[in-house]
CSV table of C-alpha atoms and ligand atoms in Angstrom, one decimal:
chain,number,residue,atom,x,y,z
A,1,UNK,CA,57.4,14.0,-16.6
A,2,UNK,CA,59.1,17.1,-15.3
A,3,UNK,CA,58.2,20.6,-16.0
A,4,UNK,CA,61.5,22.7,-16.2
A,5,UNK,CA,62.0,26.5,-15.8
A,6,UNK,CA,65.2,27.7,-17.0
A,7,UNK,CA,66.0,31.3,-16.1
A,8,UNK,CA,62.3,32.2,-16.7
A,9,UNK,CA,61.3,35.8,-16.4
A,10,UNK,CA,58.0,37.4,-17.3
A,11,UNK,CA,57.6,41.4,-17.5
A,12,UNK,CA,55.1,43.7,-19.2
A,13,UNK,CA,55.8,47.3,-20.1
A,14,UNK,CA,53.6,49.8,-18.4
A,15,UNK,CA,53.3,53.6,-18.6
A,16,UNK,CA,56.0,53.8,-15.8
A,17,UNK,CA,58.4,51.3,-17.4
A,18,UNK,CA,59.0,47.5,-17.3
A,19,UNK,CA,56.9,45.7,-14.4
A,20,UNK,CA,58.2,42.2,-13.4
A,21,UNK,CA,55.5,39.6,-13.1
A,22,UNK,CA,58.2,36.9,-12.4
A,23,UNK,CA,61.9,37.5,-11.6
A,24,UNK,CA,64.4,35.1,-13.3
A,25,UNK,CA,63.5,31.7,-11.8
A,26,UNK,CA,65.2,28.3,-12.4
A,27,UNK,CA,63.5,25.1,-11.1
A,28,UNK,CA,62.1,21.7,-11.7
A,29,UNK,CA,58.6,20.5,-10.9
A,30,UNK,CA,58.8,16.8,-10.7
A,31,UNK,CA,57.0,16.0,-7.5
A,32,UNK,CA,53.4,14.3,-7.7
A,33,UNK,CA,51.8,17.1,-5.8
A,34,UNK,CA,53.0,20.6,-5.6
A,35,UNK,CA,51.4,23.6,-3.9
A,36,UNK,CA,51.7,27.2,-4.7
A,37,UNK,CA,50.9,29.6,-2.0
A,38,UNK,CA,51.1,33.4,-1.7
A,39,UNK,CA,49.2,36.6,-1.2
A,40,UNK,CA,46.9,38.1,-3.9
A,41,UNK,CA,48.8,39.6,-6.7
A,42,UNK,CA,52.1,38.0,-5.8
A,43,UNK,CA,52.3,36.2,-9.1
A,44,UNK,CA,51.0,32.9,-8.6
A,45,UNK,CA,48.7,32.9,-11.6
A,46,UNK,CA,51.4,34.1,-13.8
A,47,UNK,CA,53.6,31.4,-12.6
A,48,UNK,CA,51.0,28.7,-13.3
A,49,UNK,CA,50.0,30.0,-16.6
A,50,UNK,CA,53.6,29.8,-17.7
A,51,UNK,CA,53.5,26.1,-17.2
A,52,UNK,CA,51.0,25.4,-20.0
A,53,UNK,CA,51.9,28.1,-22.3
A,54,UNK,CA,49.1,30.4,-21.8
A,55,UNK,CA,51.7,32.9,-20.9
A,56,UNK,CA,55.1,32.8,-22.8
A,57,UNK,CA,58.2,33.9,-20.9
A,58,UNK,CA,59.8,37.1,-21.7
A,59,UNK,CA,63.1,35.5,-21.0
A,60,UNK,CA,64.3,31.8,-20.5
A,61,UNK,CA,62.4,28.7,-21.5
A,62,UNK,CA,59.7,26.6,-19.9
A,63,UNK,CA,59.7,23.0,-21.2
A,64,UNK,CA,57.3,20.2,-20.5
A,65,UNK,CA,58.7,16.8,-21.1
A,66,UNK,CA,61.2,18.5,-23.3
A,67,UNK,CA,58.6,20.5,-25.1
A,68,UNK,CA,59.1,24.2,-25.4
A,69,UNK,CA,55.8,26.0,-24.5
A,70,UNK,CA,56.6,28.7,-26.9
A,71,UNK,CA,57.4,26.6,-29.8
A,72,UNK,CA,55.1,23.7,-29.1
A,73,UNK,CA,52.1,25.4,-27.3
A,74,UNK,CA,49.5,23.3,-28.6
A,75,UNK,CA,51.3,19.8,-27.8
A,76,UNK,CA,52.1,21.3,-24.3
A,77,UNK,CA,48.6,22.0,-23.7
A,78,UNK,CA,47.5,18.5,-24.7
A,79,UNK,CA,49.8,17.3,-21.8
A,80,UNK,CA,49.0,20.0,-19.3
A,81,UNK,CA,45.4,20.6,-18.2
A,82,UNK,CA,44.4,23.6,-16.4
A,83,UNK,CA,41.4,24.3,-14.1
A,84,UNK,CA,40.5,27.9,-13.4
A,85,UNK,CA,38.9,29.5,-10.3
A,86,UNK,CA,35.6,30.5,-11.9
A,87,UNK,CA,33.8,27.5,-13.3
A,88,UNK,CA,31.2,29.8,-15.2
A,89,UNK,CA,34.0,30.9,-17.6
A,90,UNK,CA,35.1,27.3,-18.1
A,91,UNK,CA,31.8,25.7,-19.0
A,92,UNK,CA,30.7,26.7,-22.6
A,93,UNK,CA,27.9,24.3,-23.5
A,94,UNK,CA,24.4,24.3,-22.5
A,95,UNK,CA,24.3,20.9,-20.7
A,96,UNK,CA,26.8,18.8,-18.7
A,97,UNK,CA,27.1,16.1,-21.3
A,98,UNK,CA,27.7,18.3,-24.1
A,99,UNK,CA,30.3,20.2,-22.3
A,100,UNK,CA,32.2,17.0,-21.7
A,101,UNK,CA,31.6,16.0,-25.4
A,102,UNK,CA,33.1,19.1,-26.5
A,103,UNK,CA,36.4,18.1,-24.8
A,104,UNK,CA,36.2,14.7,-26.7
A,105,UNK,CA,35.5,16.2,-30.2
A,106,UNK,CA,39.3,16.1,-31.0
A,107,UNK,CA,39.8,12.6,-30.0
A,108,UNK,CA,36.5,10.8,-30.7
A,109,UNK,CA,34.9,11.5,-34.1
A,110,UNK,CA,31.7,9.4,-33.7
A,111,UNK,CA,29.1,11.1,-32.2
A,112,UNK,CA,27.4,8.4,-30.3
A,113,UNK,CA,30.8,7.0,-29.0
A,114,UNK,CA,31.6,10.5,-28.0
A,115,UNK,CA,28.2,10.9,-25.9
A,116,UNK,CA,28.7,7.5,-24.4
A,117,UNK,CA,32.2,8.3,-23.3
A,118,UNK,CA,31.1,11.7,-21.9
A,119,UNK,CA,28.4,9.7,-20.0
A,120,UNK,CA,31.1,7.4,-18.6
A,121,UNK,CA,33.2,10.3,-17.4
A,122,UNK,CA,30.2,12.1,-15.7
A,123,UNK,CA,29.4,8.8,-13.9
A,124,UNK,CA,32.9,8.7,-12.6
A,125,UNK,CA,32.6,12.2,-11.3
A,126,UNK,CA,29.3,11.4,-9.6
A,127,UNK,CA,27.3,13.6,-11.9
A,128,UNK,CA,25.5,10.9,-13.9
A,129,UNK,CA,22.1,12.3,-13.0
A,130,UNK,CA,23.0,15.8,-14.0
A,131,UNK,CA,24.1,14.8,-17.7
A,132,UNK,CA,21.2,16.5,-19.5
A,133,UNK,CA,20.9,19.3,-16.8
A,134,UNK,CA,21.5,23.0,-17.9
A,135,UNK,CA,24.9,24.1,-16.6
A,136,UNK,CA,23.0,26.9,-15.1
A,137,UNK,CA,21.2,24.7,-12.7
A,138,UNK,CA,24.3,23.2,-11.3
A,139,UNK,CA,25.7,24.0,-7.9
A,140,UNK,CA,29.0,26.0,-7.7
A,141,UNK,CA,30.7,22.6,-6.6
A,142,UNK,CA,29.1,20.7,-9.3
A,143,UNK,CA,30.1,23.2,-11.8
A,144,UNK,CA,33.8,22.9,-10.8
A,145,UNK,CA,33.5,19.3,-10.8
A,146,UNK,CA,32.3,19.4,-14.3
A,147,UNK,CA,35.0,21.7,-15.4
A,148,UNK,CA,37.4,19.3,-13.8
A,149,UNK,CA,35.8,16.4,-15.8
A,150,UNK,CA,36.0,18.4,-19.0
A,151,UNK,CA,39.8,18.8,-18.6
A,152,UNK,CA,40.4,15.3,-17.4
A,153,UNK,CA,38.4,14.2,-20.6
A,154,UNK,CA,41.2,15.6,-22.7
A,155,UNK,CA,43.6,13.0,-20.8
A,156,UNK,CA,46.3,15.4,-19.6
A,157,UNK,CA,49.5,14.1,-17.8
A,158,UNK,CA,49.7,17.1,-15.6
A,159,UNK,CA,46.8,19.0,-14.0
A,160,UNK,CA,47.3,22.7,-12.9
A,161,UNK,CA,44.5,24.1,-10.7
A,162,UNK,CA,44.5,27.8,-10.1
A,163,UNK,CA,42.6,28.4,-7.0
A,164,UNK,CA,40.0,25.9,-7.8
A,165,UNK,CA,38.1,26.1,-4.3
A,166,UNK,CA,38.3,29.8,-3.7
A,167,UNK,CA,34.8,30.4,-4.7
A,168,UNK,CA,33.4,27.3,-3.0
A,169,UNK,CA,32.0,26.7,0.4
A,170,UNK,CA,33.6,24.3,2.8
A,171,UNK,CA,31.8,21.1,1.7
A,172,UNK,CA,32.3,21.7,-2.0
A,173,UNK,CA,36.0,22.6,-1.3
A,174,UNK,CA,36.4,19.2,0.3
A,175,UNK,CA,34.6,17.5,-2.6
A,176,UNK,CA,36.9,19.1,-5.3
A,177,UNK,CA,39.9,18.5,-3.0
A,178,UNK,CA,39.3,14.9,-2.7
A,179,UNK,CA,38.9,14.6,-6.4
A,180,UNK,CA,42.2,16.5,-7.1
A,181,UNK,CA,44.2,14.5,-4.4
A,182,UNK,CA,42.7,11.3,-6.0
A,183,UNK,CA,44.2,12.0,-9.5
A,184,UNK,CA,46.6,9.7,-11.0
A,185,UNK,CA,48.1,12.9,-12.8
A,186,UNK,CA,50.7,15.2,-11.4
A,187,UNK,CA,49.0,18.1,-9.6
A,188,UNK,CA,50.2,21.7,-9.2
A,189,UNK,CA,47.7,23.2,-7.0
A,190,UNK,CA,47.5,27.2,-6.4
A,191,UNK,CA,45.6,27.5,-3.2
A,192,UNK,CA,45.1,29.9,-0.2
A,193,UNK,CA,43.8,26.8,1.7
A,194,UNK,CA,46.8,26.0,3.8
A,195,UNK,CA,45.3,22.6,4.9
A,196,UNK,CA,45.5,21.6,1.1
A,197,UNK,CA,49.0,22.9,0.8
A,198,UNK,CA,50.0,20.7,3.8
A,199,UNK,CA,48.6,17.8,1.9
A,200,UNK,CA,51.2,18.1,-0.9
A,201,UNK,CA,54.7,16.8,-1.4
A,202,UNK,CA,56.3,20.1,-1.9
A,203,UNK,CA,55.3,23.7,-1.6
A,204,UNK,CA,56.4,26.9,-3.2
A,205,UNK,CA,55.8,30.4,-1.7
A,206,UNK,CA,55.6,33.0,-4.2
A,207,UNK,CA,56.0,36.7,-2.9
A,208,UNK,CA,56.4,39.8,-4.9
A,209,UNK,CA,56.9,37.9,-8.3
A,210,UNK,CA,59.5,35.7,-7.1
A,211,UNK,CA,59.9,32.3,-5.4
A,212,UNK,CA,60.4,33.2,-1.8
A,213,UNK,CA,60.5,29.7,-0.5
A,214,UNK,CA,60.5,26.1,-1.9
A,215,UNK,CA,60.4,23.0,0.2
A,216,UNK,CA,58.6,20.8,2.6
A,217,UNK,CA,55.0,21.9,3.0
A,218,UNK,CA,55.1,22.3,6.7
A,219,UNK,CA,58.1,24.5,6.5
A,220,UNK,CA,56.6,26.4,3.5
A,221,UNK,CA,53.5,27.1,5.5
A,222,UNK,CA,55.4,28.1,8.6
A,223,UNK,CA,57.4,30.7,6.3
A,224,UNK,CA,54.4,31.9,4.7
A,225,UNK,CA,52.5,32.6,8.0
A,226,UNK,CA,55.6,34.5,9.3
A,227,UNK,CA,55.6,36.4,6.0
A,228,UNK,CA,52.2,37.7,6.3
A,229,UNK,CA,52.6,38.2,10.1
A,230,UNK,CA,49.9,35.8,11.4
B,1,UNK,CA,17.0,34.0,-15.1
B,2,UNK,CA,19.0,32.6,-18.1
B,3,UNK,CA,15.8,30.5,-19.2
B,4,UNK,CA,16.2,31.9,-22.8
B,5,UNK,CA,15.3,30.3,-26.0
B,6,UNK,CA,18.4,28.5,-26.5
B,7,UNK,CA,20.1,25.9,-24.6
B,8,UNK,CA,16.9,24.6,-23.7
B,9,UNK,CA,17.6,21.1,-25.3
B,10,UNK,CA,15.3,18.3,-23.9
B,11,UNK,CA,16.3,14.8,-24.9
B,12,UNK,CA,13.5,12.7,-26.3
B,13,UNK,CA,12.8,10.0,-28.9
B,14,UNK,CA,10.1,11.4,-31.1
B,15,UNK,CA,10.6,11.5,-34.8
B,16,UNK,CA,11.3,15.2,-34.7
B,17,UNK,CA,14.2,14.5,-32.3
B,18,UNK,CA,15.7,12.1,-34.7
B,19,UNK,CA,15.7,14.0,-37.8
B,20,UNK,CA,19.4,15.1,-38.3
B,21,UNK,CA,20.1,18.7,-37.5
B,22,UNK,CA,21.1,19.8,-40.8
B,23,UNK,CA,17.9,18.8,-42.6
B,24,UNK,CA,16.0,19.8,-39.6
B,25,UNK,CA,17.4,23.4,-39.8
B,26,UNK,CA,16.4,23.4,-43.5
B,27,UNK,CA,12.9,22.5,-42.7
B,28,UNK,CA,12.6,25.3,-40.1
B,29,UNK,CA,13.9,27.7,-42.7
B,30,UNK,CA,11.2,26.3,-45.1
B,31,UNK,CA,8.6,26.7,-42.6
B,32,UNK,CA,9.6,30.2,-41.9
B,33,UNK,CA,9.4,31.3,-45.5
B,34,UNK,CA,6.2,29.5,-45.9
B,35,UNK,CA,4.6,31.5,-43.3
B,36,UNK,CA,5.4,34.9,-45.0
B,37,UNK,CA,4.8,33.8,-48.4
B,38,UNK,CA,1.6,31.9,-48.2
B,39,UNK,CA,-1.1,34.5,-47.7
B,40,UNK,CA,-4.2,34.4,-45.8
B,41,UNK,CA,-5.4,34.6,-42.2
B,42,UNK,CA,-6.7,31.1,-42.3
B,43,UNK,CA,-3.5,29.6,-43.6
B,44,UNK,CA,-1.6,31.5,-41.0
B,45,UNK,CA,-4.0,30.0,-38.2
B,46,UNK,CA,-3.1,26.8,-39.9
B,47,UNK,CA,0.6,27.2,-39.6
B,48,UNK,CA,0.2,28.2,-36.0
B,49,UNK,CA,-1.9,25.2,-35.2
B,50,UNK,CA,0.7,23.0,-36.7
B,51,UNK,CA,3.4,24.5,-34.8
B,52,UNK,CA,1.6,24.1,-31.6
B,53,UNK,CA,0.9,20.6,-32.5
B,54,UNK,CA,4.4,19.9,-32.8
B,55,UNK,CA,5.3,21.5,-29.6
B,56,UNK,CA,2.8,19.3,-27.8
B,57,UNK,CA,4.1,16.2,-29.5
B,58,UNK,CA,7.7,16.8,-28.5
B,59,UNK,CA,6.4,17.6,-25.0
B,60,UNK,CA,7.7,21.2,-24.7
B,61,UNK,CA,7.4,22.4,-21.2
B,62,UNK,CA,4.4,24.9,-21.3
B,63,UNK,CA,5.8,27.2,-18.5
B,64,UNK,CA,9.3,27.5,-19.8
B,65,UNK,CA,8.1,28.0,-23.2
B,66,UNK,CA,5.6,30.8,-22.2
B,67,UNK,CA,8.4,32.4,-20.4
B,68,UNK,CA,10.8,32.2,-23.4
B,69,UNK,CA,8.0,33.9,-25.4
B,70,UNK,CA,7.4,36.6,-22.9
B,71,UNK,CA,10.0,39.1,-24.3
B,72,UNK,CA,8.2,38.8,-27.6
B,73,UNK,CA,4.8,39.7,-26.2
B,74,UNK,CA,5.3,43.6,-26.5
B,75,UNK,CA,6.4,43.1,-30.1
B,76,UNK,CA,3.3,41.1,-30.8
B,77,UNK,CA,1.0,43.7,-29.1
B,78,UNK,CA,2.7,46.4,-31.1
B,79,UNK,CA,2.5,44.4,-34.3
B,80,UNK,CA,-1.1,43.6,-33.9
B,81,UNK,CA,-2.1,47.0,-33.0
B,82,UNK,CA,-0.3,48.5,-36.0
B,83,UNK,CA,-1.7,45.9,-38.4
B,84,UNK,CA,-5.2,46.3,-37.1
B,85,UNK,CA,-5.0,50.1,-37.4
B,86,UNK,CA,-3.4,50.1,-40.8
B,87,UNK,CA,-4.9,47.0,-42.6
B,88,UNK,CA,-7.6,45.5,-40.4
B,89,UNK,CA,-8.0,42.3,-38.3
B,90,UNK,CA,-7.3,39.7,-41.3
B,91,UNK,CA,-4.0,41.0,-42.0
B,92,UNK,CA,-3.1,41.3,-38.4
B,93,UNK,CA,-4.1,37.8,-37.7
B,94,UNK,CA,-2.1,36.7,-40.8
B,95,UNK,CA,1.1,38.5,-39.7
B,96,UNK,CA,0.9,37.8,-35.8
B,97,UNK,CA,-0.2,34.1,-36.3
B,98,UNK,CA,2.6,33.6,-38.8
B,99,UNK,CA,5.3,35.2,-36.7
B,100,UNK,CA,4.2,33.2,-33.5
B,101,UNK,CA,4.1,30.0,-35.5
B,102,UNK,CA,7.8,30.7,-36.6
B,103,UNK,CA,8.9,31.4,-33.3
B,104,UNK,CA,7.4,28.2,-31.9
B,105,UNK,CA,8.9,26.3,-34.6
B,106,UNK,CA,12.4,27.5,-33.9
B,107,UNK,CA,11.7,26.6,-30.2
B,108,UNK,CA,10.8,23.2,-31.2
B,109,UNK,CA,14.0,23.1,-33.1
B,110,UNK,CA,16.2,24.1,-30.1
B,111,UNK,CA,14.2,21.8,-27.9
B,112,UNK,CA,14.8,18.7,-29.9
B,113,UNK,CA,18.3,19.2,-31.3
B,114,UNK,CA,21.4,19.0,-29.1
B,115,UNK,CA,24.1,21.6,-29.7
B,116,UNK,CA,26.4,18.8,-30.2
B,117,UNK,CA,24.6,17.6,-33.2
B,118,UNK,CA,24.1,21.2,-34.5
B,119,UNK,CA,28.0,21.5,-34.4
B,120,UNK,CA,28.3,18.3,-36.3
B,121,UNK,CA,25.9,19.6,-38.9
B,122,UNK,CA,27.9,23.0,-39.2
B,123,UNK,CA,31.1,21.0,-39.3
B,124,UNK,CA,29.9,18.7,-42.1
B,125,UNK,CA,28.1,21.5,-44.0
B,126,UNK,CA,31.3,23.7,-44.1
B,127,UNK,CA,33.4,20.7,-45.0
B,128,UNK,CA,33.8,21.7,-48.7
B,129,UNK,CA,35.0,25.2,-47.8
B,130,UNK,CA,38.1,23.7,-46.0
B,131,UNK,CA,39.9,23.9,-49.3
B,132,UNK,CA,39.5,27.9,-49.2
B,133,UNK,CA,40.8,28.1,-45.9
B,134,UNK,CA,37.6,27.8,-43.6
B,135,UNK,CA,38.3,25.7,-40.5
B,136,UNK,CA,34.7,24.2,-39.8
B,137,UNK,CA,35.5,23.0,-36.2
B,138,UNK,CA,36.4,26.6,-35.4
B,139,UNK,CA,33.2,28.0,-36.9
B,140,UNK,CA,31.2,25.4,-35.1
B,141,UNK,CA,32.8,26.3,-31.9
B,142,UNK,CA,32.5,30.1,-32.5
B,143,UNK,CA,28.7,29.5,-33.1
B,144,UNK,CA,28.2,27.6,-29.8
B,145,UNK,CA,30.3,30.2,-27.9
B,146,UNK,CA,27.8,33.0,-29.2
B,147,UNK,CA,24.8,30.6,-28.1
B,148,UNK,CA,26.4,30.3,-24.9
B,149,UNK,CA,27.3,33.8,-24.2
B,150,UNK,CA,23.9,35.1,-24.6
B,151,UNK,CA,22.4,33.9,-21.2
B,152,UNK,CA,25.8,34.9,-19.7
B,153,UNK,CA,25.5,38.5,-20.7
B,154,UNK,CA,22.0,38.6,-19.2
B,155,UNK,CA,23.4,37.3,-15.9
B,156,UNK,CA,26.2,40.0,-16.0
B,157,UNK,CA,23.7,42.7,-16.7
B,158,UNK,CA,21.6,41.5,-13.7
B,159,UNK,CA,24.5,41.4,-11.5
B,160,UNK,CA,25.9,44.8,-12.6
B,161,UNK,CA,22.4,46.3,-12.0
B,162,UNK,CA,22.1,44.8,-8.5
B,163,UNK,CA,25.7,46.1,-7.7
B,164,UNK,CA,24.8,49.7,-9.1
B,165,UNK,CA,21.6,49.6,-7.1
B,166,UNK,CA,23.4,48.6,-4.0
B,167,UNK,CA,25.2,51.8,-4.2
B,168,UNK,CA,22.3,53.9,-5.3
B,169,UNK,CA,23.5,54.3,-8.8
B,170,UNK,CA,20.9,52.4,-10.7
B,171,UNK,CA,19.7,55.5,-12.5
B,172,UNK,CA,23.1,56.3,-14.0
B,173,UNK,CA,23.6,54.5,-17.5
B,174,UNK,CA,27.4,54.9,-17.1
B,175,UNK,CA,27.3,53.1,-13.7
B,176,UNK,CA,25.7,50.2,-15.6
B,177,UNK,CA,27.1,50.1,-19.0
B,178,UNK,CA,30.7,50.6,-18.3
B,179,UNK,CA,31.1,47.7,-15.7
B,180,UNK,CA,29.0,45.5,-17.7
B,181,UNK,CA,31.3,46.0,-20.7
B,182,UNK,CA,34.3,45.4,-18.8
B,183,UNK,CA,32.9,42.3,-17.0
B,184,UNK,CA,31.7,40.9,-20.4
B,185,UNK,CA,35.3,41.5,-22.1
B,186,UNK,CA,36.8,39.9,-18.9
B,187,UNK,CA,34.5,37.0,-19.1
B,188,UNK,CA,35.4,36.5,-22.7
B,189,UNK,CA,39.2,36.6,-22.0
B,190,UNK,CA,38.7,34.0,-19.3
B,191,UNK,CA,36.6,31.8,-21.5
B,192,UNK,CA,39.2,32.1,-24.4
B,193,UNK,CA,42.0,30.9,-21.8
B,194,UNK,CA,39.7,28.0,-20.7
B,195,UNK,CA,39.3,26.9,-24.2
B,196,UNK,CA,42.8,27.2,-25.2
B,197,UNK,CA,43.6,25.3,-21.9
B,198,UNK,CA,41.3,22.3,-23.1
B,199,UNK,CA,43.2,22.4,-26.5
B,200,UNK,CA,40.2,23.7,-28.3
B,201,UNK,CA,40.8,26.1,-31.3
B,202,UNK,CA,44.5,24.9,-31.4
B,203,UNK,CA,44.0,22.8,-34.5
C,301,ADP,N1,49.1,41.5,-18.4
C,301,ADP,C1,49.3,42.4,-17.2
C,301,ADP,N2,49.7,43.5,-17.1
C,301,ADP,C2,50.0,44.2,-16.1
C,301,ADP,N3,50.0,43.7,-14.8
C,301,ADP,C3,49.6,42.4,-14.9
C,301,ADP,C4,49.3,41.6,-15.8
C,301,ADP,N4,49.0,40.3,-15.5
C,301,ADP,C5,49.3,40.4,-14.2
C,301,ADP,N5,49.5,41.7,-13.7
C,301,ADP,C6,49.9,41.9,-12.2
C,301,ADP,O1,50.9,41.1,-11.9
C,301,ADP,C7,50.6,40.8,-10.6
C,301,ADP,C8,50.6,39.3,-10.3
C,301,ADP,O2,49.4,38.8,-10.8
C,301,ADP,P1,48.9,37.3,-10.7
C,301,ADP,O3,50.0,36.4,-11.2
C,301,ADP,O4,47.5,37.2,-11.3
C,301,ADP,O5,48.8,37.1,-9.0
C,301,ADP,P2,48.1,36.1,-8.1
C,301,ADP,O6,47.6,35.1,-8.8
C,301,ADP,O7,49.0,35.7,-7.2
C,301,ADP,O8,47.1,36.9,-7.4
C,301,ADP,C9,49.3,41.6,-10.0
C,301,ADP,O9,49.7,42.7,-9.3
C,301,ADP,C10,48.6,41.7,-11.3
C,301,ADP,O10,47.9,42.9,-11.3
C,302,MG,MG1,45.7,34.3,-9.3
């Protein structure tokens, strides 16, 4: 189920002319776990958002399993799940159970069946006791787990996570990371946590709106450390 | 913080919990209309007693309910004072007891009805309008987002005030309102992206 970028570029027009957010890039993302690393503002989120059609390329094409993100955006988003950094903006229902049920509304029409399935998903995530808890009362790690569960409930084939642990403490980072690395889905992980990058099968370093390195995680991390001079 | 009226659903098995959301909302509306159309201070006290009875029956948490009512306190004091001054005690009791009764019934509704079933009710209720281009799922989603946004905006306001205070700017309305508006819009964009990524609103 590879994701394919073919001469993909993204730019925005600003007061001082066009600004490139991604220079022309061609590559295939087929590995089970791929890390994206790079400094703040280097273009990681832009790259990640291209992959499920949240951003459309200015030039070139992005395809997921043959589906063009520009033409078949809705179908692509059904295949590619996306977890964001801040769980507060991803959770939209008052309680955990209802938030998962929202993800299931499209596929399960019967309310009781939907609630039962939502409960199963919460149990799998270790959040069973929090089913009827207000989302405001959850810890940061639990919120992010719930956000992840809400995405997995839509049954994607690929999961993109954009700095999912950046706002979490060490323990919650481990909790989320363990979940992510246990997934059967393909994982594309944007992260500043180089330990997590090292656990992937491939790592891409983004710098100044282009792919600066693409290869083995150990080499990528060495390259990245060199780049930032540490 | 964020312990507002809405989103305070507490699961339970009482008859009130089991009335379907649509008809229940209809009953709440009827009750509200009755409190303003049936005259008399004794009937208003009756409505209030009925509302309190229901609140006890469905085991609404007393503390959280009082907290939810606190913002209303000022309004109630002002309305009472005004009515006593203008029309005397009997009318004041009629108006204020009726108002309180309606609010408590609304709280009973939110405490006994899950958002999920409210969404279902909206979706079903709007079904016939599909033909004229209304997408009931979308309306239901928008409705729940509005409910969800209210406590969020309170949180953002509180954070913004704390940040302004830390810089000694808490007396400047601009230092409060501009960042608050920007953060609210930014949060809305993020939420929109997160919903799109979940495939919600696509169909
Ligand atoms: N719509 C936009 N308009 C102008 N600049 C943007 C836009 N989106 C992103 N940028 C800029 O592009 C750069 C890359 O952003 P982003 O992909 O979010 O980086 P990262 O996720 O690596 O921090 C940043 O400098 C950001 O400010
Ligand atoms: Mg980013």
